[in-house]
Coordinates of C-alpha atoms and ligand atoms in Angstrom, one line a residue:
M1 CA -207.4 0.3 68.0
L2 CA -206.8 3.6 65.4
Y3 CA -208.8 3.7 62.4
H4 CA -207.8 5.3 59.1
T5 CA -211.6 5.8 57.4
V6 CA -213.8 5.7 60.6
L7 CA -214.1 7.2 63.8
F8 CA -215.4 4.9 66.6
G9 CA -215.9 6.0 70.3
V10 CA -218.3 4.8 73.5
E11 CA -219.8 7.3 76.1
D12 CA -222.4 6.1 78.4
G13 CA -223.6 2.9 76.6
V14 CA -223.6 4.5 73.2
A15 CA -221.5 3.7 70.6
T16 CA -220.9 5.7 67.5
L17 CA -219.4 4.5 63.8
T18 CA -218.8 8.4 61.7
F19 CA -217.7 6.8 58.0
N20 CA -214.3 9.6 57.7
R21 CA -213.5 10.0 54.4
P22 CA -215.0 12.9 53.8
D23 CA -213.2 14.2 50.6
R24 CA -214.5 11.2 48.7
L25 CA -217.7 11.9 49.8
N26 CA -216.4 8.7 52.6
A27 CA -217.2 6.1 49.3
L28 CA -217.0 2.8 50.9
N29 CA -213.3 1.0 49.8
A30 CA -212.0 -2.4 50.6
E31 CA -210.2 -0.7 53.6
M32 CA -213.6 1.0 55.3
L33 CA -214.8 -2.0 55.4
G34 CA -212.4 -3.8 56.9
E35 CA -212.7 -1.4 59.8
I36 CA -216.5 -1.0 59.9
A37 CA -216.3 -5.0 60.1
A38 CA -213.4 -4.3 63.2
V39 CA -215.3 -2.0 64.9
C40 CA -218.8 -4.3 64.8
D41 CA -215.9 -6.7 67.0
Q42 CA -215.6 -3.9 69.1
V43 CA -219.3 -3.5 69.3
R44 CA -220.0 -7.3 70.5
Q45 CA -217.6 -7.9 72.7
N46 CA -217.8 -4.6 74.9
L47 CA -220.8 -5.3 76.7
E48 CA -220.9 -1.5 77.9
V49 CA -222.2 -0.8 74.5
R50 CA -226.0 -1.0 74.5
V51 CA -226.5 1.1 71.0
L52 CA -224.9 2.3 68.1
I53 CA -225.1 5.4 66.1
L54 CA -224.1 5.0 62.4
T55 CA -223.4 8.6 60.9
G56 CA -220.8 10.6 58.1
Q57 CA -218.7 12.4 58.4
G58 CA -219.0 16.0 56.1
R59 CA -221.3 16.0 53.3
A60 CA -222.1 12.2 52.8
F61 CA -223.8 9.7 54.9
I62 CA -221.9 7.3 52.2
A63 CA -221.9 8.3 48.7
G64 CA -221.4 4.1 47.7
A65 CA -219.5 1.5 47.1
D66 CA -215.8 3.3 46.1
I67 CA -216.3 3.4 42.0
K68 CA -212.4 3.8 41.1
E69 CA -212.4 -0.3 42.6
L70 CA -215.0 -1.0 41.2
A71 CA -213.7 0.7 37.8
A72 CA -210.4 -2.2 38.0
A73 CA -212.3 -5.3 39.1
D74 CA -213.2 -8.3 36.9
A75 CA -216.2 -10.2 36.7
L76 CA -214.6 -12.5 39.6
Q77 CA -213.2 -10.0 41.6
A78 CA -216.2 -8.1 41.5
R79 CA -218.6 -11.3 43.0
Q80 CA -215.8 -11.1 45.9
I81 CA -216.3 -7.2 46.6
S82 CA -219.7 -7.9 46.4
R83 CA -219.8 -10.9 49.0
R84 CA -217.1 -9.3 50.8
G85 CA -220.0 -6.0 51.3
Q86 CA -223.0 -8.3 52.1
E87 CA -220.7 -10.0 55.0
V88 CA -219.9 -6.4 56.2
M89 CA -223.5 -5.3 55.7
D90 CA -224.9 -8.7 57.8
Q91 CA -222.2 -8.2 60.6
V92 CA -223.8 -4.6 61.5
E93 CA -227.5 -6.0 60.9
E94 CA -226.7 -9.0 63.1
L95 CA -225.7 -6.8 66.1
P96 CA -226.8 -7.8 69.3
V97 CA -227.8 -4.1 69.9
P98 CA -229.8 -1.7 68.2
V99 CA -228.0 0.1 65.2
L100 CA -229.5 3.6 64.8
A101 CA -228.6 5.2 61.4
A102 CA -228.0 8.9 61.3
V103 CA -228.3 9.8 58.1
N104 CA -226.3 13.3 57.5
G105 CA -226.3 13.6 53.8
F106 CA -225.8 11.2 50.3
A107 CA -226.6 8.0 51.6
L108 CA -226.7 6.3 48.3
G109 CA -225.7 2.8 46.4
G110 CA -223.9 1.1 49.4
G111 CA -224.5 4.2 51.9
C112 CA -228.4 3.3 51.5
E113 CA -227.6 -0.3 51.3
M114 CA -225.6 0.7 54.8
A115 CA -228.7 2.4 56.4
L116 CA -231.1 -0.8 55.2
A117 CA -228.5 -3.0 57.4
A118 CA -229.5 -0.4 60.1
D119 CA -232.5 -1.2 62.7
I120 CA -234.0 2.7 62.6
I121 CA -232.9 5.3 59.8
Y122 CA -233.3 8.8 60.7
A123 CA -232.6 11.5 58.3
S124 CA -231.5 15.1 58.4
E125 CA -233.7 17.4 55.8
E126 CA -230.3 17.4 53.5
A127 CA -230.3 13.7 53.0
K128 CA -230.7 11.9 49.7
F129 CA -231.2 8.6 49.7
G130 CA -230.9 6.4 46.1
Q131 CA -229.7 3.0 44.6
P132 CA -228.3 4.7 41.5
E133 CA -226.1 1.6 40.3
I134 CA -228.0 1.4 37.3
N135 CA -226.7 5.0 36.2
L136 CA -223.5 2.6 36.1
G137 CA -224.6 0.0 34.1
I138 CA -224.8 -2.8 37.5
I139 CA -226.6 -3.3 40.3
P140 CA -226.5 -3.0 43.4
G141 CA -224.1 -5.4 45.1
F142 CA -224.3 -4.8 49.0
G143 CA -227.8 -6.0 49.8
G144 CA -230.0 -3.2 48.0
S145 CA -231.8 -5.3 46.2
Q146 CA -232.7 -7.5 48.8
R147 CA -233.6 -5.4 51.3
L148 CA -234.5 -2.5 50.1
A149 CA -237.8 -4.2 48.7
R150 CA -238.6 -5.8 52.1
L151 CA -238.6 -2.2 53.9
V152 CA -240.0 0.0 51.1
G153 CA -242.5 -3.1 48.9
L154 CA -241.3 -4.7 45.8
G155 CA -243.4 -1.9 43.6
L156 CA -241.2 1.1 45.0
A157 CA -237.7 -0.5 45.1
K158 CA -238.1 -1.5 41.5
E159 CA -239.2 2.1 40.6
L160 CA -236.3 3.7 42.5
S161 CA -233.1 1.1 41.8
F162 CA -235.0 1.0 38.2
T163 CA -235.4 4.8 37.9
G164 CA -232.0 4.9 40.1
R165 CA -232.8 8.1 40.6
T166 CA -232.4 10.1 44.2
I167 CA -234.8 10.8 46.9
D168 CA -235.1 13.3 49.3
A169 CA -235.6 13.4 52.9
A170 CA -239.3 13.7 53.0
E171 CA -240.1 11.0 50.2
A172 CA -237.8 8.9 52.1
Q173 CA -240.1 9.0 54.9
A174 CA -243.3 9.0 53.3
I175 CA -242.2 5.2 51.8
G176 CA -241.1 3.7 55.2
L177 CA -237.4 4.4 54.2
A178 CA -236.7 6.7 56.6
A179 CA -238.3 6.7 60.5
R180 CA -237.9 10.2 61.3
V181 CA -236.4 13.1 59.8
F182 CA -234.9 16.3 61.7
P183 CA -233.6 19.8 60.7
H184 CA -230.3 18.8 59.8
A185 CA -228.8 20.8 63.0
E186 CA -230.3 18.8 65.0
L187 CA -230.3 15.0 64.0
L188 CA -227.0 13.9 65.7
A189 CA -228.4 15.5 69.0
E190 CA -231.9 14.0 68.2
T191 CA -230.6 10.1 67.4
L192 CA -228.9 10.4 70.6
K193 CA -231.6 11.4 72.5
A194 CA -233.1 8.0 70.9
A195 CA -230.4 6.2 71.6
R196 CA -230.1 7.2 75.3
I197 CA -233.7 6.1 75.3
I198 CA -232.9 2.9 73.8
A199 CA -229.8 2.4 76.0
Q200 CA -232.0 3.1 79.3
K201 CA -234.0 -0.5 78.4
G202 CA -232.9 -3.7 79.4
R203 CA -230.0 -5.4 77.5
F204 CA -231.4 -8.7 77.7
A205 CA -234.7 -8.1 76.6
M206 CA -233.5 -5.6 74.0
Q207 CA -231.6 -8.0 72.1
A208 CA -234.1 -10.8 72.1
L209 CA -236.7 -8.3 70.4
K210 CA -234.2 -7.3 67.8
Q211 CA -234.2 -10.8 67.0
V212 CA -237.5 -12.1 67.5
I213 CA -238.6 -8.9 65.0
D214 CA -235.3 -9.9 63.0
R215 CA -236.1 -13.8 62.1
G216 CA -239.7 -13.2 62.4
Y217 CA -240.4 -11.5 59.6
G218 CA -238.6 -14.3 57.2
L219 CA -241.3 -16.6 58.4
D220 CA -244.8 -17.5 58.7
L221 CA -247.1 -15.6 61.1
R222 CA -247.3 -19.0 62.6
A223 CA -243.8 -19.7 63.2
G224 CA -243.0 -15.9 64.2
L225 CA -245.2 -16.6 67.0
V226 CA -243.8 -19.8 68.6
L227 CA -240.6 -17.4 68.3
E228 CA -242.0 -14.5 69.8
A229 CA -243.4 -16.9 72.8
D230 CA -240.0 -18.9 73.2
A231 CA -238.3 -15.3 73.4
F232 CA -241.0 -14.1 76.1
G233 CA -240.6 -16.6 78.2
L234 CA -237.0 -16.4 77.7
C235 CA -237.0 -13.3 79.1
F236 CA -238.4 -14.3 82.4
A237 CA -235.4 -16.3 83.1
H238 CA -233.4 -12.7 83.3
P239 CA -233.5 -10.3 86.1
D240 CA -234.3 -8.1 84.2
A241 CA -238.1 -9.0 83.8
K242 CA -238.6 -9.3 87.6
E243 CA -237.2 -5.3 88.1
G244 CA -239.2 -4.5 85.8
T245 CA -242.5 -5.7 87.2
T246 CA -241.9 -5.0 90.8
A247 CA -240.5 -1.2 89.9
F248 CA -243.6 -1.3 88.1
L249 CA -245.7 -2.3 90.7
G250 CA -243.7 -0.2 93.3
K251 CA -243.9 2.9 91.4
R252 CA -240.4 3.8 91.1
P253 CA -238.1 3.6 87.8
P254 CA -236.7 0.4 86.8
K255 CA -232.6 0.0 86.9
F256 CA -232.0 -3.0 84.4
L257 CA -228.7 -5.3 84.5
Ligands
COA1 N1 -216.8 6.3 44.4 C1 -215.7 7.1 44.6 N2 -215.6 8.5 44.7 C2 -216.6 9.1 44.9 C3 -217.6 8.2 44.7 C4 -217.8 7.3 44.8 N3 -218.8 6.3 45.4 N4 -218.4 9.4 44.9 C5 -218.2 10.3 45.5 N5 -216.8 10.4 44.9 C6 -216.0 11.8 44.7 C7 -215.9 11.8 43.6 O1 -215.4 11.7 42.8 C8 -215.1 13.4 44.0 O2 -213.8 13.5 43.8 P1 -213.2 14.6 43.1 O3 -212.9 15.5 44.4 O4 -211.5 13.8 43.0 O5 -213.6 14.6 41.7 C9 -215.6 13.6 45.6 O6 -216.3 12.6 45.9 C10 -216.8 14.5 45.6 O7 -217.9 14.6 44.7 P2 -218.6 15.6 43.6 O8 -219.1 14.3 42.8 O9 -217.5 16.0 43.1 O10 -219.4 15.9 44.3 P3 -221.0 16.5 44.2 O11 -221.7 17.1 45.1 O12 -221.0 17.2 42.3 O13 -221.6 15.3 43.9 C11 -223.0 12.7 44.1 C12 -221.9 14.7 45.1 C13 -222.6 12.2 45.2 C14 -223.9 12.8 43.1 C15 -221.7 12.1 43.2 O14 -220.6 12.8 43.9 C16 -221.9 10.9 42.6 O15 -222.9 10.9 41.9 N6 -221.3 10.0 43.0 C17 -221.4 8.6 43.0 C18 -223.1 7.8 43.4 C19 -222.7 6.7 42.9 O16 -223.4 6.2 42.1 N7 -223.3 5.5 44.2 C20 -223.1 4.4 43.9 C21 -222.0 3.4 43.7 S1 -221.7 2.0 43.4

């Protein structure tokens, strides 16, 4: 499939989605949201894909929702834009494979929200994060008022989004937003290294693990533990469990399906 606003490719089980409107700092417009949704469909349908990397072309990861589109919207249209953006972020978050955001530059507004929809955030030393919507007289609309607090805590999420300030990669890592920070030139290679490690694990167990962590996070501990036990049991119905345990005992590397 040919896209206008993103690039997409799959190599050895690792899919890469590159936001590609560099002259607009990859601002998220309606077309790009549609193409990201189409890529999510492709990833769901392609059983060869075991992990997805998100990154941006040029100076930005994504510098936010396209302010030109927002400037032309009335209240009802803005609500629709928000619901559509949320829907696409949900699709990214709910992909059956791990999603790694390789944040190469500005991840502001919708860009920070896109990173928050990923499972793991890796940042270049040049990355910049923030929810600056308040500076435009609006609020985050693609999940940022909800997911940021869940990741970094209520106080820090309020401090960042009330001030609208931009933070660098080191601060993003210090508050638990970025998992790791790499020199800019090494970001993609390091993300690919992590992706390849993840791609070698059993697909079934990885999907169960992602699901149980995400679903369990919104539940109380007891309910989460029941989910975990159910998923743990289900892993034993898949040949990968036999392969993994037998390979360990046989002192050889496992070959998962
Ligand atoms: N929507 C639409 N266009 C955007 C954009 C966005 N979110 N972010 C950047 N652009 C455009 C700029 O208008 C500019 O276009 P121009 O070349 O026609 O003037 C181009 O991308 C380059 O951006 P520019 O502002 O010149 O780069 P900079 O290095 O001076 O500043 C930023 C970079 C990210 C600090 C600045 O572009 C910015 O603040 N962007 C908006 C961030 C934001 O508020 N996001 C939340 C939106 S809800």
